Each structure stands twice: as structure tokens, then as C-alpha cells.
Amino acid sequence: MLDLVHEDLTQLASRYRPEYIERIAQEFSKFGCAQIYDAAPEYCHVLPDYLLPRVSHLSIAGPAFPVATQNDMLPLLQALDLAPPGWVLFVRNDAQESEALAGDIFVTAMRSQKLGGLVVDGAVRDMGTLPALQIPVFSRQVRFVSAKTARIPAAVVPASLDYGHYTVEPGDFVFGDSDGMLLVKKKYLTAVIHGARYLLQRESALKARLDEGFRLAELVGLTTFLAGEGKLKFDV
């Protein structure tokens, strides 16, 4: 099993070099989840809106390294040990009530290994000290009661996490900011980024015209639309 896992990891890591991940993250910092979704909604999966940023000024962008657990730290330690630099640990706690699966010690270890961020569909803690670590963290809950169990290893690392309408698979790109989180399947990533870049250019041009004094109603053709003589122009 471990030989197969390491073979898969080698293939995944070779697909996303750290400098490539950094380039995508830098591009993402110029727009955001809203622009990515507006540019290519058919290629995006909106992640649950209960996943909230715990370090408010940091966005997250990187390939997902998923793992599942049930209030057991062992799968997280496995994932932490195997995740390549720049990747985002994506943890789902399937326990009915989540204990804290990560805090400042775990995130400090992530930082030392140059990982790209942490998403926990469950609880984290240490909100007072996490911001200083400068690692983006998103989670469903905050709870100071920490998971103490480390008994049951994950059968597969990284895993695939089924969310019903979509699956979080290793190498799918995770994006998150103050607006929320979304997932882009790895085969669509290049096209989606190109679309978001183009949308950003158009939005910047529209904002420039507004700054010049044009009214939004004028630019979208509100008067002619209300008169029944034309359509609203949302592609300005």
C-alpha cells in the first residue's frame, strides 16, 4: 500500500512544482473566488459556506491534499508527513462532534514544511496565535477541546473525499478568501485561470469608466431596457 501511495505522490508532486503553485497563488491574489466563479461557474464547485477563514487577511490557493478522520490525529500526521510543499491539507472530520484537529503547533509544523494552507471540515483552535504564523487556515468550527486520539491510520493518503455533487481529489485546486471557498478540478485549472484573468481586465475597465464619471445605469443601458427598447448590458 505504501509503495502505491508514494508512487502516486511522486506523480502528483511532479505535476505541481512549488513555483507553479506560487504563480497561481499570486494570480489569485489579484482577483478572488468571486471572479473565478463568475468567469467559469460550470467548472467550479462551491465549497460549503461554513468553511470560514480563521486568519482573516490571508487567502488560500493550492492543490488539495485530502484526508479523512474521526477525531483521530493519526491520519493528519500521515498527511502532514507526506504532503508536498505548497499543497493545502484538506481534512474532513467525519465524527458527529468535532474536536480540534489543529492548532498553533500543527500549523507551525506546516509552516516549517512550506505547505500552502489548511482546510478543516471540523474544528481548529488557538485563534489568538494562528495569525502570527502567516498560514491560511479555514475551518467549520473553532473549539478549544483538542483531539487526543492517535490510533487508527488512514487507509489511503491522500484520499478522495465525497461531498455528494462533487469529490475533492488529490491535486484539485482549492481557492479561498473572505468571500468563501471553491474547488476547481485539476483538468480545468488553466482554462479557469485564463477566464478569471480576462474577467479581471473587463472589470478593471468598467471601474475605470465609473471613476471617470460615467453612471452605471448609463453603461448597462438601464433607460433603454426600462423603455423596452433593449437589453441590459452586463458584459460591459
PDB file of C-alpha atoms in Angstrom:
ATOM      1  CA  MET A   1       0.000   0.000   0.000  1.00  0.00           C
ATOM      2  CA  LEU A   2       2.721   2.479   0.940  1.00  0.00           C
ATOM      3  CA  ASP A   3       4.624   1.862  -2.302  1.00  0.00           C
ATOM      4  CA  LEU A   4       1.476   2.650  -4.288  1.00  0.00           C
ATOM      5  CA  VAL A   5       0.823   5.770  -2.247  1.00  0.00           C
ATOM      6  CA  HIS A   6       4.363   7.064  -2.737  1.00  0.00           C
ATOM      7  CA  GLU A   7       4.201   6.357  -6.488  1.00  0.00           C
ATOM      8  CA  ASP A   8       1.008   8.409  -6.741  1.00  0.00           C
ATOM      9  CA  LEU A   9       2.547  11.188  -4.659  1.00  0.00           C
ATOM     10  CA  THR A  10       5.544  11.392  -6.945  1.00  0.00           C
ATOM     11  CA  GLN A  11       3.276  11.825  -9.951  1.00  0.00           C
ATOM     12  CA  LEU A  12       1.166  14.454  -8.187  1.00  0.00           C
ATOM     13  CA  ALA A  13       4.153  16.400  -6.896  1.00  0.00           C
ATOM     14  CA  SER A  14       5.728  16.470 -10.357  1.00  0.00           C
ATOM     15  CA  ARG A  15       2.525  17.970 -11.776  1.00  0.00           C
ATOM     16  CA  TYR A  16       2.582  20.930  -9.409  1.00  0.00           C
ATOM     17  CA  ARG A  17       6.037  22.318  -8.763  1.00  0.00           C
ATOM     18  CA  PRO A  18       6.233  24.826  -5.872  1.00  0.00           C
ATOM     19  CA  GLU A  19       6.999  27.683  -8.270  1.00  0.00           C
ATOM     20  CA  TYR A  20       3.892  26.844 -10.325  1.00  0.00           C
ATOM     21  CA  ILE A  21       1.706  26.799  -7.219  1.00  0.00           C
ATOM     22  CA  GLU A  22       3.163  30.135  -6.170  1.00  0.00           C
ATOM     23  CA  ARG A  23       2.419  31.616  -9.589  1.00  0.00           C
ATOM     24  CA  ILE A  24      -1.236  30.532  -9.364  1.00  0.00           C
ATOM     25  CA  ALA A  25      -1.452  31.932  -5.817  1.00  0.00           C
ATOM     26  CA  GLN A  26      -0.040  35.252  -6.993  1.00  0.00           C
ATOM     27  CA  GLU A  27      -2.602  35.419  -9.791  1.00  0.00           C
ATOM     28  CA  PHE A  28      -5.393  34.573  -7.358  1.00  0.00           C
ATOM     29  CA  SER A  29      -4.333  37.473  -5.127  1.00  0.00           C
ATOM     30  CA  LYS A  30      -5.241  39.841  -7.990  1.00  0.00           C
ATOM     31  CA  PHE A  31      -8.840  38.663  -8.227  1.00  0.00           C
ATOM     32  CA  GLY A  32     -10.592  36.174  -5.933  1.00  0.00           C
ATOM     33  CA  CYS A  33     -13.230  33.480  -5.628  1.00  0.00           C
ATOM     34  CA  ALA A  34     -15.950  35.773  -6.989  1.00  0.00           C
ATOM     35  CA  GLN A  35     -14.093  36.418 -10.235  1.00  0.00           C
ATOM     36  CA  ILE A  36     -13.112  32.763 -10.669  1.00  0.00           C
ATOM     37  CA  TYR A  37     -16.714  31.654 -10.265  1.00  0.00           C
ATOM     38  CA  ASP A  38     -18.117  34.421 -12.478  1.00  0.00           C
ATOM     39  CA  ALA A  39     -15.615  33.536 -15.191  1.00  0.00           C
ATOM     40  CA  ALA A  40     -16.291  29.787 -15.248  1.00  0.00           C
ATOM     41  CA  PRO A  41     -19.163  28.668 -12.980  1.00  0.00           C
ATOM     42  CA  GLU A  42     -19.558  25.393 -14.845  1.00  0.00           C
ATOM     43  CA  TYR A  43     -16.004  24.412 -13.877  1.00  0.00           C
ATOM     44  CA  CYS A  44     -16.215  25.408 -10.210  1.00  0.00           C
ATOM     45  CA  HIS A  45     -17.610  23.657  -7.163  1.00  0.00           C
ATOM     46  CA  VAL A  46     -18.662  25.954  -4.335  1.00  0.00           C
ATOM     47  CA  LEU A  47     -17.356  24.500  -1.096  1.00  0.00           C
ATOM     48  CA  PRO A  48     -19.599  24.597   1.998  1.00  0.00           C
ATOM     49  CA  ASP A  49     -20.032  28.158   3.199  1.00  0.00           C
ATOM     50  CA  TYR A  50     -19.485  27.054   6.785  1.00  0.00           C
ATOM     51  CA  LEU A  51     -15.762  26.828   5.948  1.00  0.00           C
ATOM     52  CA  LEU A  52     -14.621  30.194   7.271  1.00  0.00           C
ATOM     53  CA  PRO A  53     -11.233  31.943   7.231  1.00  0.00           C
ATOM     54  CA  ARG A  54      -9.568  31.931  10.624  1.00  0.00           C
ATOM     55  CA  VAL A  55      -6.718  34.211   9.572  1.00  0.00           C
ATOM     56  CA  SER A  56      -8.761  36.991   8.044  1.00  0.00           C
ATOM     57  CA  HIS A  57      -6.132  38.715   5.897  1.00  0.00           C
ATOM     58  CA  LEU A  58      -4.839  35.577   4.166  1.00  0.00           C
ATOM     59  CA  SER A  59      -6.304  33.847   1.123  1.00  0.00           C
ATOM     60  CA  ILE A  60      -5.612  30.242   0.182  1.00  0.00           C
ATOM     61  CA  ALA A  61      -4.716  28.779  -3.203  1.00  0.00           C
ATOM     62  CA  GLY A  62      -3.134  25.411  -3.828  1.00  0.00           C
ATOM     63  CA  PRO A  63      -3.643  21.775  -4.785  1.00  0.00           C
ATOM     64  CA  ALA A  64      -5.639  19.787  -2.248  1.00  0.00           C
ATOM     65  CA  PHE A  65      -4.081  17.015  -0.200  1.00  0.00           C
ATOM     66  CA  PRO A  66      -7.239  15.427   1.255  1.00  0.00           C
ATOM     67  CA  VAL A  67      -7.529  13.119   4.247  1.00  0.00           C
ATOM     68  CA  ALA A  68     -10.445  11.889   6.372  1.00  0.00           C
ATOM     69  CA  THR A  69     -10.544  11.159  10.078  1.00  0.00           C
ATOM     70  CA  GLN A  70     -12.871  10.696  13.032  1.00  0.00           C
ATOM     71  CA  ASN A  71     -11.355  12.786  15.805  1.00  0.00           C
ATOM     72  CA  ASP A  72      -8.112  10.851  15.349  1.00  0.00           C
ATOM     73  CA  MET A  73      -4.850  12.715  14.837  1.00  0.00           C
ATOM     74  CA  LEU A  74      -3.011   9.855  13.139  1.00  0.00           C
ATOM     75  CA  PRO A  75      -4.396  10.494   9.616  1.00  0.00           C
ATOM     76  CA  LEU A  76      -3.457  14.182   9.975  1.00  0.00           C
ATOM     77  CA  LEU A  77       0.072  13.273  10.981  1.00  0.00           C
ATOM     78  CA  GLN A  78       0.296  10.941   7.975  1.00  0.00           C
ATOM     79  CA  ALA A  79      -0.906  13.688   5.642  1.00  0.00           C
ATOM     80  CA  LEU A  80       1.423  16.252   7.189  1.00  0.00           C
ATOM     81  CA  ASP A  81       4.369  13.912   6.686  1.00  0.00           C
ATOM     82  CA  LEU A  82       3.566  13.176   3.027  1.00  0.00           C
ATOM     83  CA  ALA A  83       2.180  16.456   1.627  1.00  0.00           C
ATOM     84  CA  PRO A  84       4.484  18.185  -0.891  1.00  0.00           C
ATOM     85  CA  PRO A  85       5.484  21.854  -0.429  1.00  0.00           C
ATOM     86  CA  GLY A  86       2.812  24.331  -1.473  1.00  0.00           C
ATOM     87  CA  TRP A  87      -0.061  21.867  -1.142  1.00  0.00           C
ATOM     88  CA  VAL A  88      -3.155  22.504   1.005  1.00  0.00           C
ATOM     89  CA  LEU A  89      -4.072  19.964   3.652  1.00  0.00           C
ATOM     90  CA  PHE A  90      -7.814  19.352   3.303  1.00  0.00           C
ATOM     91  CA  VAL A  91      -9.102  17.491   6.358  1.00  0.00           C
ATOM     92  CA  ARG A  92     -12.628  16.197   6.832  1.00  0.00           C
ATOM     93  CA  ASN A  93     -13.660  15.080  10.294  1.00  0.00           C
ATOM     94  CA  ASP A  94     -16.459  12.532   9.947  1.00  0.00           C
ATOM     95  CA  ALA A  95     -17.116  12.422  13.699  1.00  0.00           C
ATOM     96  CA  GLN A  96     -20.536  13.671  14.788  1.00  0.00           C
ATOM     97  CA  GLU A  97     -18.932  16.294  17.040  1.00  0.00           C
ATOM     98  CA  SER A  98     -15.509  17.553  16.046  1.00  0.00           C
ATOM     99  CA  GLU A  99     -12.700  18.030  18.477  1.00  0.00           C
ATOM    100  CA  ALA A 100      -9.953  20.464  17.482  1.00  0.00           C
ATOM    101  CA  LEU A 101      -7.756  18.749  14.910  1.00  0.00           C
ATOM    102  CA  ALA A 102      -5.207  21.535  14.506  1.00  0.00           C
ATOM    103  CA  GLY A 103      -3.787  24.421  16.456  1.00  0.00           C
ATOM    104  CA  ASP A 104      -0.647  26.511  16.520  1.00  0.00           C
ATOM    105  CA  ILE A 105       1.731  23.548  16.944  1.00  0.00           C
ATOM    106  CA  PHE A 106       0.327  21.700  13.929  1.00  0.00           C
ATOM    107  CA  VAL A 107       0.289  24.871  11.820  1.00  0.00           C
ATOM    108  CA  THR A 108       3.856  25.680  12.878  1.00  0.00           C
ATOM    109  CA  ALA A 109       4.859  22.249  11.556  1.00  0.00           C
ATOM    110  CA  MET A 110       3.033  23.041   8.309  1.00  0.00           C
ATOM    111  CA  ARG A 111       4.903  26.315   8.001  1.00  0.00           C
ATOM    112  CA  SER A 112       8.268  24.616   8.504  1.00  0.00           C
ATOM    113  CA  GLN A 113       7.373  22.218   5.687  1.00  0.00           C
ATOM    114  CA  LYS A 114       6.282  25.122   3.447  1.00  0.00           C
ATOM    115  CA  LEU A 115       2.727  23.870   2.965  1.00  0.00           C
ATOM    116  CA  GLY A 116       0.208  26.188   1.339  1.00  0.00           C
ATOM    117  CA  GLY A 117      -2.573  26.171   3.907  1.00  0.00           C
ATOM    118  CA  LEU A 118      -5.070  24.188   5.940  1.00  0.00           C
ATOM    119  CA  VAL A 119      -8.768  23.473   5.431  1.00  0.00           C
ATOM    120  CA  VAL A 120     -10.525  21.579   8.212  1.00  0.00           C
ATOM    121  CA  ASP A 121     -14.103  20.448   7.766  1.00  0.00           C
ATOM    122  CA  GLY A 122     -14.201  20.243  11.533  1.00  0.00           C
ATOM    123  CA  ALA A 123     -12.698  22.224  14.393  1.00  0.00           C
ATOM    124  CA  VAL A 124      -9.432  24.088  14.957  1.00  0.00           C
ATOM    125  CA  ARG A 125      -8.199  26.154  17.889  1.00  0.00           C
ATOM    126  CA  ASP A 126      -5.602  28.726  19.028  1.00  0.00           C
ATOM    127  CA  MET A 127      -7.207  31.697  17.311  1.00  0.00           C
ATOM    128  CA  GLY A 128      -5.045  34.054  19.326  1.00  0.00           C
ATOM    129  CA  THR A 129      -1.759  32.706  17.964  1.00  0.00           C
ATOM    130  CA  LEU A 130      -2.607  31.401  14.475  1.00  0.00           C
ATOM    131  CA  PRO A 131      -2.459  34.812  12.714  1.00  0.00           C
ATOM    132  CA  ALA A 132       1.204  35.298  13.636  1.00  0.00           C
ATOM    133  CA  LEU A 133       2.115  32.089  11.792  1.00  0.00           C
ATOM    134  CA  GLN A 134       1.036  33.556   8.426  1.00  0.00           C
ATOM    135  CA  ILE A 135      -0.511  30.314   7.179  1.00  0.00           C
ATOM    136  CA  PRO A 136      -4.083  30.479   5.804  1.00  0.00           C
ATOM    137  CA  VAL A 137      -6.499  28.369   7.834  1.00  0.00           C
ATOM    138  CA  PHE A 138     -10.159  27.697   7.047  1.00  0.00           C
ATOM    139  CA  SER A 139     -12.436  25.592   9.230  1.00  0.00           C
ATOM    140  CA  ARG A 140     -16.013  24.712  10.045  1.00  0.00           C
ATOM    141  CA  GLN A 141     -15.665  25.326  13.780  1.00  0.00           C
ATOM    142  CA  VAL A 142     -13.444  26.702  16.493  1.00  0.00           C
ATOM    143  CA  ARG A 143     -13.223  24.605  19.643  1.00  0.00           C
ATOM    144  CA  PHE A 144     -10.570  24.518  22.324  1.00  0.00           C
ATOM    145  CA  VAL A 145     -11.121  20.824  23.184  1.00  0.00           C
ATOM    146  CA  SER A 146      -8.298  19.084  21.346  1.00  0.00           C
ATOM    147  CA  ALA A 147      -8.335  15.645  19.723  1.00  0.00           C
ATOM    148  CA  LYS A 148      -6.091  13.359  21.780  1.00  0.00           C
ATOM    149  CA  THR A 149      -6.555  10.033  19.992  1.00  0.00           C
ATOM    150  CA  ALA A 150      -3.924   8.737  17.555  1.00  0.00           C
ATOM    151  CA  ARG A 151      -4.814   5.103  16.966  1.00  0.00           C
ATOM    152  CA  ILE A 152      -6.388   4.463  13.560  1.00  0.00           C
ATOM    153  CA  PRO A 153      -4.262   5.254  10.482  1.00  0.00           C
ATOM    154  CA  ALA A 154      -5.798   6.390   7.215  1.00  0.00           C
ATOM    155  CA  ALA A 155      -6.112   3.544   4.725  1.00  0.00           C
ATOM    156  CA  VAL A 156      -5.117   5.836   1.839  1.00  0.00           C
ATOM    157  CA  VAL A 157      -3.115   9.068   1.928  1.00  0.00           C
ATOM    158  CA  PRO A 158      -4.015  11.253   0.145  1.00  0.00           C
ATOM    159  CA  ALA A 159      -7.669  10.246  -0.083  1.00  0.00           C
ATOM    160  CA  SER A 160     -10.694  11.311  -2.140  1.00  0.00           C
ATOM    161  CA  LEU A 161     -13.500  12.980  -0.183  1.00  0.00           C
ATOM    162  CA  ASP A 162     -17.036  12.557  -1.476  1.00  0.00           C
ATOM    163  CA  TYR A 163     -19.266  15.611  -0.990  1.00  0.00           C
ATOM    164  CA  GLY A 164     -22.205  14.316  -3.000  1.00  0.00           C
ATOM    165  CA  HIS A 165     -22.283  16.585  -6.053  1.00  0.00           C
ATOM    166  CA  TYR A 166     -18.508  16.608  -6.282  1.00  0.00           C
ATOM    167  CA  THR A 167     -15.422  14.874  -4.925  1.00  0.00           C
ATOM    168  CA  VAL A 168     -12.326  16.550  -3.515  1.00  0.00           C
ATOM    169  CA  GLU A 169      -9.500  14.619  -5.139  1.00  0.00           C
ATOM    170  CA  PRO A 170      -5.742  14.947  -4.689  1.00  0.00           C
ATOM    171  CA  GLY A 171      -4.463  17.730  -6.921  1.00  0.00           C
ATOM    172  CA  ASP A 172      -7.786  19.549  -7.343  1.00  0.00           C
ATOM    173  CA  PHE A 173      -7.163  23.239  -6.723  1.00  0.00           C
ATOM    174  CA  VAL A 174      -8.650  24.858  -3.619  1.00  0.00           C
ATOM    175  CA  PHE A 175      -9.236  28.621  -3.531  1.00  0.00           C
ATOM    176  CA  GLY A 176     -10.464  30.597  -0.552  1.00  0.00           C
ATOM    177  CA  ASP A 177     -10.754  34.208   0.572  1.00  0.00           C
ATOM    178  CA  SER A 178     -13.036  36.356   2.706  1.00  0.00           C
ATOM    179  CA  ASP A 179     -15.948  35.599   0.334  1.00  0.00           C
ATOM    180  CA  GLY A 180     -15.779  31.810   0.700  1.00  0.00           C
ATOM    181  CA  MET A 181     -14.137  28.779  -0.865  1.00  0.00           C
ATOM    182  CA  LEU A 182     -14.334  26.905  -4.145  1.00  0.00           C
ATOM    183  CA  LEU A 183     -12.779  23.923  -5.839  1.00  0.00           C
ATOM    184  CA  VAL A 184     -11.537  23.671  -9.426  1.00  0.00           C
ATOM    185  CA  LYS A 185     -10.862  20.218 -10.841  1.00  0.00           C
ATOM    186  CA  LYS A 186      -7.251  19.953 -11.913  1.00  0.00           C
ATOM    187  CA  LYS A 187      -8.054  19.339 -15.592  1.00  0.00           C
ATOM    188  CA  TYR A 188      -9.853  22.706 -15.821  1.00  0.00           C
ATOM    189  CA  LEU A 189      -7.417  24.839 -13.836  1.00  0.00           C
ATOM    190  CA  THR A 190      -5.593  26.507 -16.728  1.00  0.00           C
ATOM    191  CA  ALA A 191      -8.798  27.427 -18.560  1.00  0.00           C
ATOM    192  CA  VAL A 192     -10.410  28.789 -15.397  1.00  0.00           C
ATOM    193  CA  ILE A 193      -7.417  30.984 -14.556  1.00  0.00           C
ATOM    194  CA  HIS A 194      -7.372  32.371 -18.106  1.00  0.00           C
ATOM    195  CA  GLY A 195     -11.084  33.156 -17.807  1.00  0.00           C
ATOM    196  CA  ALA A 196     -10.647  34.897 -14.459  1.00  0.00           C
ATOM    197  CA  ARG A 197      -7.747  36.927 -15.835  1.00  0.00           C
ATOM    198  CA  TYR A 198      -9.883  38.102 -18.759  1.00  0.00           C
ATOM    199  CA  LEU A 199     -12.805  38.935 -16.464  1.00  0.00           C
ATOM    200  CA  LEU A 200     -10.494  40.951 -14.226  1.00  0.00           C
ATOM    201  CA  GLN A 201      -9.405  43.048 -17.222  1.00  0.00           C
ATOM    202  CA  ARG A 202     -13.015  43.774 -18.142  1.00  0.00           C
ATOM    203  CA  GLU A 203     -13.971  44.637 -14.570  1.00  0.00           C
ATOM    204  CA  SER A 204     -10.969  46.941 -14.262  1.00  0.00           C
ATOM    205  CA  ALA A 205     -12.009  48.748 -17.459  1.00  0.00           C
ATOM    206  CA  LEU A 206     -15.563  49.154 -16.112  1.00  0.00           C
ATOM    207  CA  LYS A 207     -14.316  50.553 -12.813  1.00  0.00           C
ATOM    208  CA  ALA A 208     -12.100  52.992 -14.698  1.00  0.00           C
ATOM    209  CA  ARG A 209     -15.124  54.315 -16.621  1.00  0.00           C
ATOM    210  CA  LEU A 210     -17.068  54.677 -13.379  1.00  0.00           C
ATOM    211  CA  ASP A 211     -14.149  56.624 -11.893  1.00  0.00           C
ATOM    212  CA  GLU A 212     -14.270  58.881 -14.968  1.00  0.00           C
ATOM    213  CA  GLY A 213     -17.814  59.857 -14.022  1.00  0.00           C
ATOM    214  CA  PHE A 214     -19.976  57.533 -16.090  1.00  0.00           C
ATOM    215  CA  ARG A 215     -23.090  56.285 -14.315  1.00  0.00           C
ATOM    216  CA  LEU A 216     -23.573  52.540 -14.048  1.00  0.00           C
ATOM    217  CA  ALA A 217     -27.150  52.885 -15.326  1.00  0.00           C
ATOM    218  CA  GLU A 218     -25.789  54.511 -18.462  1.00  0.00           C
ATOM    219  CA  LEU A 219     -23.171  51.848 -19.056  1.00  0.00           C
ATOM    220  CA  VAL A 220     -25.613  48.952 -18.699  1.00  0.00           C
ATOM    221  CA  GLY A 221     -28.359  50.597 -20.757  1.00  0.00           C
ATOM    222  CA  LEU A 222     -30.911  50.880 -17.966  1.00  0.00           C
ATOM    223  CA  THR A 223     -33.051  53.566 -19.642  1.00  0.00           C
ATOM    224  CA  THR A 224     -33.471  51.713 -22.933  1.00  0.00           C
ATOM    225  CA  PHE A 225     -34.156  48.473 -21.058  1.00  0.00           C
ATOM    226  CA  LEU A 226     -36.924  50.016 -18.945  1.00  0.00           C
ATOM    227  CA  ALA A 227     -38.411  51.501 -22.130  1.00  0.00           C
ATOM    228  CA  GLY A 228     -38.491  48.050 -23.677  1.00  0.00           C
ATOM    229  CA  GLU A 229     -36.025  49.069 -26.366  1.00  0.00           C
ATOM    230  CA  GLY A 230     -33.009  46.957 -25.467  1.00  0.00           C
ATOM    231  CA  LYS A 231     -31.345  44.518 -23.091  1.00  0.00           C
ATOM    232  CA  LEU A 232     -29.298  45.190 -20.002  1.00  0.00           C
ATOM    233  CA  LYS A 233     -25.615  45.010 -20.899  1.00  0.00           C
ATOM    234  CA  PHE A 234     -23.928  43.100 -18.118  1.00  0.00           C
ATOM    235  CA  ASP A 235     -20.914  42.379 -20.292  1.00  0.00           C
ATOM    236  CA  VAL A 236     -19.624  45.931 -20.209  1.00  0.00           C
TER     237      VAL A 236
END
